[in-house]
């Protein structure tokens, strides 16, 4: 299976056309959505400004899929119900183990503090067991991640990545800039990056999502919801089948939503900027809760209603840890 990541093919191009009669004579199987609009075996992108919460969003979605629970805080409400737990790989190349630990605690605390609202029926011990079994989380380190060298040739890291992701249903690559040594404005190079990730998706059978920065122009002009908001060559956006954008509220958007300037930074917009396999979706408005956890805002008449954080404090967290460890409080 590993050899298939190379770009060579055993058959010549256009060797066999599809049997149209057979295709129309048999009802097609349902499309296999891993996330709404993102199919197994395809590549998607999550674009947004630095520090907007891309890694936290990925981690929340990874936890939901790995535990078989609805996405934290109403993400993809009505589109992504609880499902059978599945294996997820998240490679956070720019995050330390310590930072990821804090984020995991923040998400777990938020979920279980508001478990009825978020549809969590698992006991914490069951939740933890499923995460241990299904979530493969990699922090940044000294090992090389580049799948392509500066000369656009593939490295052995691609085969290593395939091995690390075997059996996964969803893979997050965060950020894609750490996974190549090429010029991200070079369309040929970025096309090769996407092709390498397509090979990863095809070999593993997973959906692969890479995180990428939005351009400064898109951020400052208020066009963070557009498919073209991603930084660098448009080959990245052109090559993916699905794109999710995180963007900050502009001053004008905040005024229309009734958000004061002093708290504007707490709110974000989430847009499905590109989706080849689902209808257009409305913009979701998100709020940062304690620990940076993202939650869908409640709105009335165009105004945003902030969600009060109910995340337990350090004392409650410590008590829970002691209980899991079997130590009397």
PDB file of C-alpha atoms in Angstrom:
ATOM      1  CA  UNK A   1       0.000   0.000   0.000  1.00  0.00           C
ATOM      2  CA  UNK A   2       2.825   2.408   0.810  1.00  0.00           C
ATOM      3  CA  UNK A   3       4.268   2.316  -2.715  1.00  0.00           C
ATOM      4  CA  UNK A   4       1.068   3.830  -4.086  1.00  0.00           C
ATOM      5  CA  UNK A   5       2.034   7.263  -2.782  1.00  0.00           C
ATOM      6  CA  UNK A   6       4.440   7.658  -5.708  1.00  0.00           C
ATOM      7  CA  UNK A   7       3.108   9.634  -8.683  1.00  0.00           C
ATOM      8  CA  UNK A   8       3.706   6.814 -11.181  1.00  0.00           C
ATOM      9  CA  UNK A   9       0.828   4.705 -12.474  1.00  0.00           C
ATOM     10  CA  UNK A  10       0.851   1.200 -13.907  1.00  0.00           C
ATOM     11  CA  UNK A  11      -1.729   1.928 -16.618  1.00  0.00           C
ATOM     12  CA  UNK A  12      -1.496   4.528 -19.359  1.00  0.00           C
ATOM     13  CA  UNK A  13      -3.716   7.570 -19.098  1.00  0.00           C
ATOM     14  CA  UNK A  14      -7.227   7.276 -20.566  1.00  0.00           C
ATOM     15  CA  UNK A  15      -6.878   3.510 -20.887  1.00  0.00           C
ATOM     16  CA  UNK A  16     -10.495   2.747 -20.051  1.00  0.00           C
ATOM     17  CA  UNK A  17     -13.598   4.931 -20.117  1.00  0.00           C
ATOM     18  CA  UNK A  18     -16.514   4.532 -17.715  1.00  0.00           C
ATOM     19  CA  UNK A  19     -19.430   2.260 -18.597  1.00  0.00           C
ATOM     20  CA  UNK A  20     -22.205   4.871 -18.692  1.00  0.00           C
ATOM     21  CA  UNK A  21     -24.953   2.274 -19.247  1.00  0.00           C
ATOM     22  CA  UNK A  22     -23.877   0.386 -16.134  1.00  0.00           C
ATOM     23  CA  UNK A  23     -23.682   3.589 -14.126  1.00  0.00           C
ATOM     24  CA  UNK A  24     -27.230   4.585 -15.067  1.00  0.00           C
ATOM     25  CA  UNK A  25     -28.609   1.068 -14.661  1.00  0.00           C
ATOM     26  CA  UNK A  26     -27.599   0.761 -11.011  1.00  0.00           C
ATOM     27  CA  UNK A  27     -28.600   3.149  -8.183  1.00  0.00           C
ATOM     28  CA  UNK A  28     -25.406   4.785  -6.867  1.00  0.00           C
ATOM     29  CA  UNK A  29     -24.329   4.235  -3.275  1.00  0.00           C
ATOM     30  CA  UNK A  30     -24.751   7.221  -0.951  1.00  0.00           C
ATOM     31  CA  UNK A  31     -21.809   9.582  -0.844  1.00  0.00           C
ATOM     32  CA  UNK A  32     -19.633   8.978   2.226  1.00  0.00           C
ATOM     33  CA  UNK A  33     -19.473  12.306   4.080  1.00  0.00           C
ATOM     34  CA  UNK A  34     -16.851  12.430   6.836  1.00  0.00           C
ATOM     35  CA  UNK A  35     -17.733  16.044   7.606  1.00  0.00           C
ATOM     36  CA  UNK A  36     -20.704  17.736   5.916  1.00  0.00           C
ATOM     37  CA  UNK A  37     -19.680  18.136   2.276  1.00  0.00           C
ATOM     38  CA  UNK A  38     -16.264  16.515   2.793  1.00  0.00           C
ATOM     39  CA  UNK A  39     -16.080  13.007   1.342  1.00  0.00           C
ATOM     40  CA  UNK A  40     -13.830  10.153   2.371  1.00  0.00           C
ATOM     41  CA  UNK A  41     -10.783   9.971   0.110  1.00  0.00           C
ATOM     42  CA  UNK A  42     -10.831  13.701  -0.704  1.00  0.00           C
ATOM     43  CA  UNK A  43      -8.848  16.736   0.457  1.00  0.00           C
ATOM     44  CA  UNK A  44     -10.207  19.881   2.088  1.00  0.00           C
ATOM     45  CA  UNK A  45      -8.790  23.096   3.508  1.00  0.00           C
ATOM     46  CA  UNK A  46      -9.437  25.151   6.643  1.00  0.00           C
ATOM     47  CA  UNK A  47      -8.356  28.756   6.011  1.00  0.00           C
ATOM     48  CA  UNK A  48      -8.170  31.626   8.455  1.00  0.00           C
ATOM     49  CA  UNK A  49      -5.927  34.332   9.909  1.00  0.00           C
ATOM     50  CA  UNK A  50      -3.235  33.368  12.372  1.00  0.00           C
ATOM     51  CA  UNK A  51      -4.600  33.011  15.894  1.00  0.00           C
ATOM     52  CA  UNK A  52      -8.227  32.770  14.756  1.00  0.00           C
ATOM     53  CA  UNK A  53      -8.808  29.328  16.260  1.00  0.00           C
ATOM     54  CA  UNK A  54      -8.130  26.910  13.413  1.00  0.00           C
ATOM     55  CA  UNK A  55      -6.341  24.361  15.585  1.00  0.00           C
ATOM     56  CA  UNK A  56      -9.024  24.556  18.276  1.00  0.00           C
ATOM     57  CA  UNK A  57     -11.732  23.999  15.660  1.00  0.00           C
ATOM     58  CA  UNK A  58      -9.857  20.993  14.279  1.00  0.00           C
ATOM     59  CA  UNK A  59      -9.431  19.569  17.760  1.00  0.00           C
ATOM     60  CA  UNK A  60     -13.135  19.992  18.546  1.00  0.00           C
ATOM     61  CA  UNK A  61     -14.133  18.232  15.321  1.00  0.00           C
ATOM     62  CA  UNK A  62     -11.537  15.502  15.909  1.00  0.00           C
ATOM     63  CA  UNK A  63     -12.894  14.856  19.403  1.00  0.00           C
ATOM     64  CA  UNK A  64     -16.467  14.715  18.130  1.00  0.00           C
ATOM     65  CA  UNK A  65     -15.619  12.139  15.468  1.00  0.00           C
ATOM     66  CA  UNK A  66     -13.334  10.102  17.741  1.00  0.00           C
ATOM     67  CA  UNK A  67     -15.954   9.857  20.507  1.00  0.00           C
ATOM     68  CA  UNK A  68     -19.073   9.620  18.357  1.00  0.00           C
ATOM     69  CA  UNK A  69     -20.575  12.743  19.938  1.00  0.00           C
ATOM     70  CA  UNK A  70     -22.079  15.831  18.289  1.00  0.00           C
ATOM     71  CA  UNK A  71     -19.532  18.544  17.474  1.00  0.00           C
ATOM     72  CA  UNK A  72     -18.783  20.705  20.496  1.00  0.00           C
ATOM     73  CA  UNK A  73     -20.948  23.761  21.000  1.00  0.00           C
ATOM     74  CA  UNK A  74     -23.327  23.254  18.074  1.00  0.00           C
ATOM     75  CA  UNK A  75     -20.847  23.211  15.181  1.00  0.00           C
ATOM     76  CA  UNK A  76     -22.503  21.899  11.990  1.00  0.00           C
ATOM     77  CA  UNK A  77     -25.804  21.701  13.888  1.00  0.00           C
ATOM     78  CA  UNK A  78     -28.303  19.522  12.030  1.00  0.00           C
ATOM     79  CA  UNK A  79     -25.696  18.472   9.462  1.00  0.00           C
ATOM     80  CA  UNK A  80     -23.378  16.343  11.573  1.00  0.00           C
ATOM     81  CA  UNK A  81     -25.239  14.299  14.210  1.00  0.00           C
ATOM     82  CA  UNK A  82     -23.545  11.899  16.593  1.00  0.00           C
ATOM     83  CA  UNK A  83     -22.098   8.941  14.715  1.00  0.00           C
ATOM     84  CA  UNK A  84     -20.121   5.759  15.266  1.00  0.00           C
ATOM     85  CA  UNK A  85     -16.706   6.611  16.782  1.00  0.00           C
ATOM     86  CA  UNK A  86     -13.960   6.717  14.162  1.00  0.00           C
ATOM     87  CA  UNK A  87     -10.195   7.043  14.097  1.00  0.00           C
ATOM     88  CA  UNK A  88      -8.839  10.576  13.675  1.00  0.00           C
ATOM     89  CA  UNK A  89      -5.274  11.829  13.232  1.00  0.00           C
ATOM     90  CA  UNK A  90      -4.350  15.429  14.026  1.00  0.00           C
ATOM     91  CA  UNK A  91      -0.789  16.626  13.442  1.00  0.00           C
ATOM     92  CA  UNK A  92      -0.336  20.036  15.070  1.00  0.00           C
ATOM     93  CA  UNK A  93       3.139  20.858  13.812  1.00  0.00           C
ATOM     94  CA  UNK A  94       3.328  24.231  15.555  1.00  0.00           C
ATOM     95  CA  UNK A  95       1.827  23.319  18.934  1.00  0.00           C
ATOM     96  CA  UNK A  96       3.578  21.900  21.982  1.00  0.00           C
ATOM     97  CA  UNK A  97       2.370  18.975  24.060  1.00  0.00           C
ATOM     98  CA  UNK A  98       1.629  21.383  26.923  1.00  0.00           C
ATOM     99  CA  UNK A  99      -0.551  23.675  24.807  1.00  0.00           C
ATOM    100  CA  UNK A 100      -2.499  20.745  23.365  1.00  0.00           C
ATOM    101  CA  UNK A 101      -3.076  19.426  26.886  1.00  0.00           C
ATOM    102  CA  UNK A 102      -4.643  22.742  27.929  1.00  0.00           C
ATOM    103  CA  UNK A 103      -6.878  22.735  24.863  1.00  0.00           C
ATOM    104  CA  UNK A 104      -8.028  19.173  25.492  1.00  0.00           C
ATOM    105  CA  UNK A 105      -8.961  20.058  29.062  1.00  0.00           C
ATOM    106  CA  UNK A 106     -10.839  23.176  27.933  1.00  0.00           C
ATOM    107  CA  UNK A 107     -12.916  21.211  25.410  1.00  0.00           C
ATOM    108  CA  UNK A 108     -13.682  18.349  27.810  1.00  0.00           C
ATOM    109  CA  UNK A 109     -14.654  20.752  30.596  1.00  0.00           C
ATOM    110  CA  UNK A 110     -16.945  22.730  28.271  1.00  0.00           C
ATOM    111  CA  UNK A 111     -18.611  19.594  26.931  1.00  0.00           C
ATOM    112  CA  UNK A 112     -19.352  18.130  30.336  1.00  0.00           C
ATOM    113  CA  UNK A 113     -20.339  21.416  31.958  1.00  0.00           C
ATOM    114  CA  UNK A 114     -23.009  21.830  29.248  1.00  0.00           C
ATOM    115  CA  UNK A 115     -23.577  18.178  28.402  1.00  0.00           C
ATOM    116  CA  UNK A 116     -27.363  18.415  28.008  1.00  0.00           C
ATOM    117  CA  UNK A 117     -27.119  21.411  25.687  1.00  0.00           C
ATOM    118  CA  UNK A 118     -24.468  19.714  23.540  1.00  0.00           C
ATOM    119  CA  UNK A 119     -26.095  16.256  23.551  1.00  0.00           C
ATOM    120  CA  UNK A 120     -23.345  14.446  25.484  1.00  0.00           C
ATOM    121  CA  UNK A 121     -24.697  11.199  26.951  1.00  0.00           C
ATOM    122  CA  UNK A 122     -21.378   9.457  27.623  1.00  0.00           C
ATOM    123  CA  UNK A 123     -19.878   9.215  31.074  1.00  0.00           C
ATOM    124  CA  UNK A 124     -16.513  10.949  31.246  1.00  0.00           C
ATOM    125  CA  UNK A 125     -14.700   7.632  31.622  1.00  0.00           C
ATOM    126  CA  UNK A 126     -16.320   6.341  28.395  1.00  0.00           C
ATOM    127  CA  UNK A 127     -15.474   9.609  26.649  1.00  0.00           C
ATOM    128  CA  UNK A 128     -11.839   9.266  27.724  1.00  0.00           C
ATOM    129  CA  UNK A 129     -11.644   5.629  26.603  1.00  0.00           C
ATOM    130  CA  UNK A 130     -12.904   6.485  23.135  1.00  0.00           C
ATOM    131  CA  UNK A 131     -10.438   9.338  22.794  1.00  0.00           C
ATOM    132  CA  UNK A 132      -7.555   7.123  23.867  1.00  0.00           C
ATOM    133  CA  UNK A 133      -8.574   4.512  21.308  1.00  0.00           C
ATOM    134  CA  UNK A 134      -9.462   6.734  18.360  1.00  0.00           C
ATOM    135  CA  UNK A 135      -7.556  10.020  18.552  1.00  0.00           C
ATOM    136  CA  UNK A 136      -3.932  10.052  17.385  1.00  0.00           C
ATOM    137  CA  UNK A 137      -2.561  13.450  18.331  1.00  0.00           C
ATOM    138  CA  UNK A 138       0.917  14.599  17.308  1.00  0.00           C
ATOM    139  CA  UNK A 139       2.539  17.736  18.711  1.00  0.00           C
ATOM    140  CA  UNK A 140       5.235  19.772  17.003  1.00  0.00           C
ATOM    141  CA  UNK A 141       8.767  18.486  17.346  1.00  0.00           C
ATOM    142  CA  UNK A 142      12.195  18.432  15.797  1.00  0.00           C
ATOM    143  CA  UNK A 143      11.384  15.734  13.230  1.00  0.00           C
ATOM    144  CA  UNK A 144      10.947  16.883   9.591  1.00  0.00           C
ATOM    145  CA  UNK A 145       7.398  17.072   8.275  1.00  0.00           C
ATOM    146  CA  UNK A 146       8.065  18.236   4.712  1.00  0.00           C
ATOM    147  CA  UNK A 147       6.377  16.004   2.144  1.00  0.00           C
ATOM    148  CA  UNK A 148       8.029  17.922  -0.701  1.00  0.00           C
ATOM    149  CA  UNK A 149      11.560  19.311  -0.965  1.00  0.00           C
ATOM    150  CA  UNK A 150      12.334  22.757  -2.332  1.00  0.00           C
ATOM    151  CA  UNK A 151      12.853  21.142  -5.760  1.00  0.00           C
ATOM    152  CA  UNK A 152       9.241  19.822  -5.565  1.00  0.00           C
ATOM    153  CA  UNK A 153      10.346  16.192  -5.182  1.00  0.00           C
ATOM    154  CA  UNK A 154       8.575  13.969  -2.665  1.00  0.00           C
ATOM    155  CA  UNK A 155      10.334  12.920   0.523  1.00  0.00           C
ATOM    156  CA  UNK A 156      10.183   9.772   2.637  1.00  0.00           C
ATOM    157  CA  UNK A 157       8.019  11.726   5.098  1.00  0.00           C
ATOM    158  CA  UNK A 158       5.021  11.033   2.859  1.00  0.00           C
ATOM    159  CA  UNK A 159       5.374   7.274   3.355  1.00  0.00           C
ATOM    160  CA  UNK A 160       5.832   7.838   7.091  1.00  0.00           C
ATOM    161  CA  UNK A 161       2.670   9.927   7.143  1.00  0.00           C
ATOM    162  CA  UNK A 162       0.695   7.217   5.347  1.00  0.00           C
ATOM    163  CA  UNK A 163       1.801   4.714   8.007  1.00  0.00           C
ATOM    164  CA  UNK A 164       0.858   7.092  10.822  1.00  0.00           C
ATOM    165  CA  UNK A 165      -2.614   7.601   9.338  1.00  0.00           C
ATOM    166  CA  UNK A 166      -3.525   4.004   8.479  1.00  0.00           C
ATOM    167  CA  UNK A 167      -7.087   3.202   9.506  1.00  0.00           C
ATOM    168  CA  UNK A 168      -8.032   6.852  10.016  1.00  0.00           C
ATOM    169  CA  UNK A 169     -11.294   8.276   8.760  1.00  0.00           C
ATOM    170  CA  UNK A 170     -10.198  11.912   9.121  1.00  0.00           C
ATOM    171  CA  UNK A 171      -6.711  13.463   9.054  1.00  0.00           C
ATOM    172  CA  UNK A 172      -5.839  17.052   9.987  1.00  0.00           C
ATOM    173  CA  UNK A 173      -2.576  18.576   8.695  1.00  0.00           C
ATOM    174  CA  UNK A 174      -1.863  21.779  10.641  1.00  0.00           C
ATOM    175  CA  UNK A 175      -0.540  23.979   9.100  1.00  0.00           C
ATOM    176  CA  UNK A 176       0.245  22.914   5.556  1.00  0.00           C
ATOM    177  CA  UNK A 177       3.171  25.380   5.434  1.00  0.00           C
ATOM    178  CA  UNK A 178       5.118  23.045   7.730  1.00  0.00           C
ATOM    179  CA  UNK A 179       4.643  20.126   5.327  1.00  0.00           C
ATOM    180  CA  UNK A 180       6.594  21.412   2.321  1.00  0.00           C
ATOM    181  CA  UNK A 181       9.757  23.385   1.570  1.00  0.00           C
ATOM    182  CA  UNK A 182       8.387  25.028  -1.574  1.00  0.00           C
ATOM    183  CA  UNK A 183       7.316  28.558  -2.457  1.00  0.00           C
ATOM    184  CA  UNK A 184       3.608  28.723  -1.610  1.00  0.00           C
ATOM    185  CA  UNK A 185       3.090  31.257  -4.416  1.00  0.00           C
ATOM    186  CA  UNK A 186       4.327  28.702  -6.971  1.00  0.00           C
ATOM    187  CA  UNK A 187       1.211  27.155  -8.501  1.00  0.00           C
ATOM    188  CA  UNK A 188       3.110  24.103  -9.759  1.00  0.00           C
ATOM    189  CA  UNK A 189       4.532  23.429  -6.297  1.00  0.00           C
ATOM    190  CA  UNK A 190       1.198  23.908  -4.524  1.00  0.00           C
ATOM    191  CA  UNK A 191      -0.493  21.626  -7.036  1.00  0.00           C
ATOM    192  CA  UNK A 192       2.073  18.956  -6.139  1.00  0.00           C
ATOM    193  CA  UNK A 193       1.364  19.497  -2.425  1.00  0.00           C
ATOM    194  CA  UNK A 194      -2.343  18.915  -3.016  1.00  0.00           C
ATOM    195  CA  UNK A 195      -1.599  15.852  -5.167  1.00  0.00           C
ATOM    196  CA  UNK A 196       0.564  14.403  -2.374  1.00  0.00           C
ATOM    197  CA  UNK A 197      -2.289  14.898   0.107  1.00  0.00           C
ATOM    198  CA  UNK A 198      -4.713  13.331  -2.382  1.00  0.00           C
ATOM    199  CA  UNK A 199      -2.462  10.279  -2.513  1.00  0.00           C
ATOM    200  CA  UNK A 200      -2.510  10.201   1.288  1.00  0.00           C
ATOM    201  CA  UNK A 201      -6.316  10.380   1.274  1.00  0.00           C
ATOM    202  CA  UNK A 202      -6.579   7.690  -1.406  1.00  0.00           C
ATOM    203  CA  UNK A 203      -4.167   5.307   0.285  1.00  0.00           C
ATOM    204  CA  UNK A 204      -5.700   5.659   3.728  1.00  0.00           C
ATOM    205  CA  UNK A 205      -9.318   6.077   2.606  1.00  0.00           C
ATOM    206  CA  UNK A 206      -9.667   9.110   4.861  1.00  0.00           C
ATOM    207  CA  UNK A 207     -10.730  12.679   4.349  1.00  0.00           C
ATOM    208  CA  UNK A 208      -7.672  14.930   4.702  1.00  0.00           C
ATOM    209  CA  UNK A 209      -8.003  18.557   5.823  1.00  0.00           C
ATOM    210  CA  UNK A 210      -5.060  20.930   5.884  1.00  0.00           C
ATOM    211  CA  UNK A 211      -4.992  24.235   7.742  1.00  0.00           C
ATOM    212  CA  UNK A 212      -3.683  27.307   5.946  1.00  0.00           C
ATOM    213  CA  UNK A 213      -3.424  31.026   6.625  1.00  0.00           C
ATOM    214  CA  UNK A 214      -5.713  33.549   4.998  1.00  0.00           C
ATOM    215  CA  UNK A 215      -4.068  36.373   3.098  1.00  0.00           C
ATOM    216  CA  UNK A 216      -3.658  39.777   4.733  1.00  0.00           C
ATOM    217  CA  UNK A 217      -5.568  41.348   1.843  1.00  0.00           C
ATOM    218  CA  UNK A 218      -8.605  39.133   2.428  1.00  0.00           C
ATOM    219  CA  UNK A 219      -8.439  39.697   6.180  1.00  0.00           C
ATOM    220  CA  UNK A 220      -8.219  43.480   6.020  1.00  0.00           C
ATOM    221  CA  UNK A 221     -10.799  43.834   3.230  1.00  0.00           C
ATOM    222  CA  UNK A 222     -13.441  41.791   5.060  1.00  0.00           C
ATOM    223  CA  UNK A 223     -13.412  39.000   2.462  1.00  0.00           C
ATOM    224  CA  UNK A 224     -12.477  36.201   4.853  1.00  0.00           C
ATOM    225  CA  UNK A 225     -15.515  34.205   3.740  1.00  0.00           C
ATOM    226  CA  UNK A 226     -14.370  33.888   0.115  1.00  0.00           C
ATOM    227  CA  UNK A 227     -12.781  30.772  -1.362  1.00  0.00           C
ATOM    228  CA  UNK A 228      -9.937  32.968  -2.604  1.00  0.00           C
ATOM    229  CA  UNK A 229      -9.117  34.183   0.911  1.00  0.00           C
ATOM    230  CA  UNK A 230      -6.349  31.592   1.340  1.00  0.00           C
ATOM    231  CA  UNK A 231      -2.763  32.863   1.177  1.00  0.00           C
ATOM    232  CA  UNK A 232      -0.427  31.949  -1.687  1.00  0.00           C
ATOM    233  CA  UNK A 233      -1.226  30.268  -4.979  1.00  0.00           C
ATOM    234  CA  UNK A 234      -4.851  29.673  -5.939  1.00  0.00           C
ATOM    235  CA  UNK A 235      -3.790  26.099  -6.791  1.00  0.00           C
ATOM    236  CA  UNK A 236      -4.495  25.240  -3.150  1.00  0.00           C
ATOM    237  CA  UNK A 237      -8.132  26.356  -3.331  1.00  0.00           C
ATOM    238  CA  UNK A 238      -8.545  25.006  -6.860  1.00  0.00           C
ATOM    239  CA  UNK A 239      -7.187  21.606  -5.864  1.00  0.00           C
ATOM    240  CA  UNK A 240      -9.425  20.926  -2.857  1.00  0.00           C
ATOM    241  CA  UNK A 241     -13.027  19.760  -2.973  1.00  0.00           C
ATOM    242  CA  UNK A 242     -14.071  21.486   0.253  1.00  0.00           C
ATOM    243  CA  UNK A 243     -12.972  24.653   2.038  1.00  0.00           C
ATOM    244  CA  UNK A 244     -13.946  25.982   5.438  1.00  0.00           C
ATOM    245  CA  UNK A 245     -13.065  29.576   6.360  1.00  0.00           C
ATOM    246  CA  UNK A 246     -12.680  31.162   9.787  1.00  0.00           C
ATOM    247  CA  UNK A 247     -12.669  34.963   9.883  1.00  0.00           C
ATOM    248  CA  UNK A 248     -12.946  37.711  12.453  1.00  0.00           C
ATOM    249  CA  UNK A 249     -15.841  40.138  12.672  1.00  0.00           C
ATOM    250  CA  UNK A 250     -15.141  43.446  10.975  1.00  0.00           C
ATOM    251  CA  UNK A 251     -16.185  46.609  12.797  1.00  0.00           C
ATOM    252  CA  UNK A 252     -19.176  46.980  10.475  1.00  0.00           C
ATOM    253  CA  UNK A 253     -20.257  43.362  11.011  1.00  0.00           C
ATOM    254  CA  UNK A 254     -19.894  43.774  14.764  1.00  0.00           C
ATOM    255  CA  UNK A 255     -22.040  46.894  14.748  1.00  0.00           C
ATOM    256  CA  UNK A 256     -24.797  45.158  12.754  1.00  0.00           C
ATOM    257  CA  UNK A 257     -24.672  42.181  15.149  1.00  0.00           C
ATOM    258  CA  UNK A 258     -24.805  44.344  18.264  1.00  0.00           C
ATOM    259  CA  UNK A 259     -21.282  43.442  19.413  1.00  0.00           C
ATOM    260  CA  UNK A 260     -19.332  46.171  21.192  1.00  0.00           C
ATOM    261  CA  UNK A 261     -15.787  46.967  20.118  1.00  0.00           C
ATOM    262  CA  UNK A 262     -14.244  45.857  23.403  1.00  0.00           C
ATOM    263  CA  UNK A 263     -15.434  42.257  22.928  1.00  0.00           C
ATOM    264  CA  UNK A 264     -15.330  42.046  19.122  1.00  0.00           C
ATOM    265  CA  UNK A 265     -12.245  39.820  19.230  1.00  0.00           C
ATOM    266  CA  UNK A 266     -14.241  37.100  20.994  1.00  0.00           C
ATOM    267  CA  UNK A 267     -16.377  36.440  17.924  1.00  0.00           C
ATOM    268  CA  UNK A 268     -15.684  34.683  14.636  1.00  0.00           C
ATOM    269  CA  UNK A 269     -17.484  33.766  11.423  1.00  0.00           C
ATOM    270  CA  UNK A 270     -17.418  30.239   9.988  1.00  0.00           C
ATOM    271  CA  UNK A 271     -18.180  29.795   6.280  1.00  0.00           C
ATOM    272  CA  UNK A 272     -18.226  26.797   3.973  1.00  0.00           C
ATOM    273  CA  UNK A 273     -16.437  28.714   1.229  1.00  0.00           C
ATOM    274  CA  UNK A 274     -16.308  25.789  -1.189  1.00  0.00           C
ATOM    275  CA  UNK A 275     -18.241  22.543  -1.204  1.00  0.00           C
ATOM    276  CA  UNK A 276     -18.642  20.402  -4.305  1.00  0.00           C
ATOM    277  CA  UNK A 277     -20.933  17.860  -2.651  1.00  0.00           C
ATOM    278  CA  UNK A 278     -23.450  19.844  -0.583  1.00  0.00           C
ATOM    279  CA  UNK A 279     -25.725  22.888  -0.973  1.00  0.00           C
ATOM    280  CA  UNK A 280     -24.541  26.336   0.065  1.00  0.00           C
ATOM    281  CA  UNK A 281     -24.637  26.848   3.825  1.00  0.00           C
ATOM    282  CA  UNK A 282     -25.333  29.989   5.871  1.00  0.00           C
ATOM    283  CA  UNK A 283     -22.558  31.657   7.826  1.00  0.00           C
ATOM    284  CA  UNK A 284     -22.209  30.394  11.401  1.00  0.00           C
ATOM    285  CA  UNK A 285     -21.295  32.924  14.062  1.00  0.00           C
ATOM    286  CA  UNK A 286     -18.975  31.646  16.767  1.00  0.00           C
ATOM    287  CA  UNK A 287     -17.899  32.829  20.203  1.00  0.00           C
ATOM    288  CA  UNK A 288     -14.734  31.941  22.089  1.00  0.00           C
ATOM    289  CA  UNK A 289     -15.548  30.412  25.463  1.00  0.00           C
ATOM    290  CA  UNK A 290     -13.119  29.735  28.321  1.00  0.00           C
ATOM    291  CA  UNK A 291      -9.881  28.202  27.096  1.00  0.00           C
ATOM    292  CA  UNK A 292     -10.569  29.293  23.514  1.00  0.00           C
ATOM    293  CA  UNK A 293     -13.327  26.711  22.877  1.00  0.00           C
ATOM    294  CA  UNK A 294     -15.509  27.762  19.936  1.00  0.00           C
ATOM    295  CA  UNK A 295     -19.302  27.738  20.330  1.00  0.00           C
ATOM    296  CA  UNK A 296     -22.075  28.668  17.918  1.00  0.00           C
ATOM    297  CA  UNK A 297     -23.704  31.935  18.931  1.00  0.00           C
ATOM    298  CA  UNK A 298     -27.364  32.294  19.660  1.00  0.00           C
ATOM    299  CA  UNK A 299     -28.942  35.084  17.648  1.00  0.00           C
ATOM    300  CA  UNK A 300     -32.188  37.071  17.796  1.00  0.00           C
ATOM    301  CA  UNK A 301     -33.190  39.514  15.123  1.00  0.00           C
ATOM    302  CA  UNK A 302     -29.673  39.756  13.744  1.00  0.00           C
ATOM    303  CA  UNK A 303     -28.107  40.479  17.127  1.00  0.00           C
ATOM    304  CA  UNK A 304     -25.740  38.106  18.858  1.00  0.00           C
ATOM    305  CA  UNK A 305     -26.535  36.754  22.303  1.00  0.00           C
ATOM    306  CA  UNK A 306     -23.275  35.909  24.091  1.00  0.00           C
ATOM    307  CA  UNK A 307     -23.091  32.521  25.765  1.00  0.00           C
ATOM    308  CA  UNK A 308     -22.059  32.648  29.385  1.00  0.00           C
ATOM    309  CA  UNK A 309     -19.185  30.278  30.029  1.00  0.00           C
ATOM    310  CA  UNK A 310     -19.963  27.509  32.495  1.00  0.00           C
ATOM    311  CA  UNK A 311     -16.564  25.875  32.298  1.00  0.00           C
ATOM    312  CA  UNK A 312     -15.430  24.552  35.702  1.00  0.00           C
ATOM    313  CA  UNK A 313     -12.488  26.264  37.352  1.00  0.00           C
ATOM    314  CA  UNK A 314      -9.149  24.755  38.255  1.00  0.00           C
ATOM    315  CA  UNK A 315     -10.463  23.307  41.519  1.00  0.00           C
ATOM    316  CA  UNK A 316     -13.223  21.379  39.765  1.00  0.00           C
ATOM    317  CA  UNK A 317     -10.801  20.169  37.119  1.00  0.00           C
ATOM    318  CA  UNK A 318      -8.323  18.995  39.737  1.00  0.00           C
ATOM    319  CA  UNK A 319     -11.058  17.160  41.641  1.00  0.00           C
ATOM    320  CA  UNK A 320     -12.093  15.321  38.492  1.00  0.00           C
ATOM    321  CA  UNK A 321      -8.505  14.332  37.744  1.00  0.00           C
ATOM    322  CA  UNK A 322      -8.064  12.992  41.275  1.00  0.00           C
ATOM    323  CA  UNK A 323     -11.262  10.990  41.014  1.00  0.00           C
ATOM    324  CA  UNK A 324     -10.138   9.411  37.711  1.00  0.00           C
ATOM    325  CA  UNK A 325      -6.810   8.546  39.302  1.00  0.00           C
ATOM    326  CA  UNK A 326      -8.557   6.880  42.238  1.00  0.00           C
ATOM    327  CA  UNK A 327      -7.250   9.434  44.761  1.00  0.00           C
ATOM    328  CA  UNK A 328      -9.758  10.639  47.427  1.00  0.00           C
ATOM    329  CA  UNK A 329     -10.519  14.343  47.135  1.00  0.00           C
TER     330      UNK A 329
END
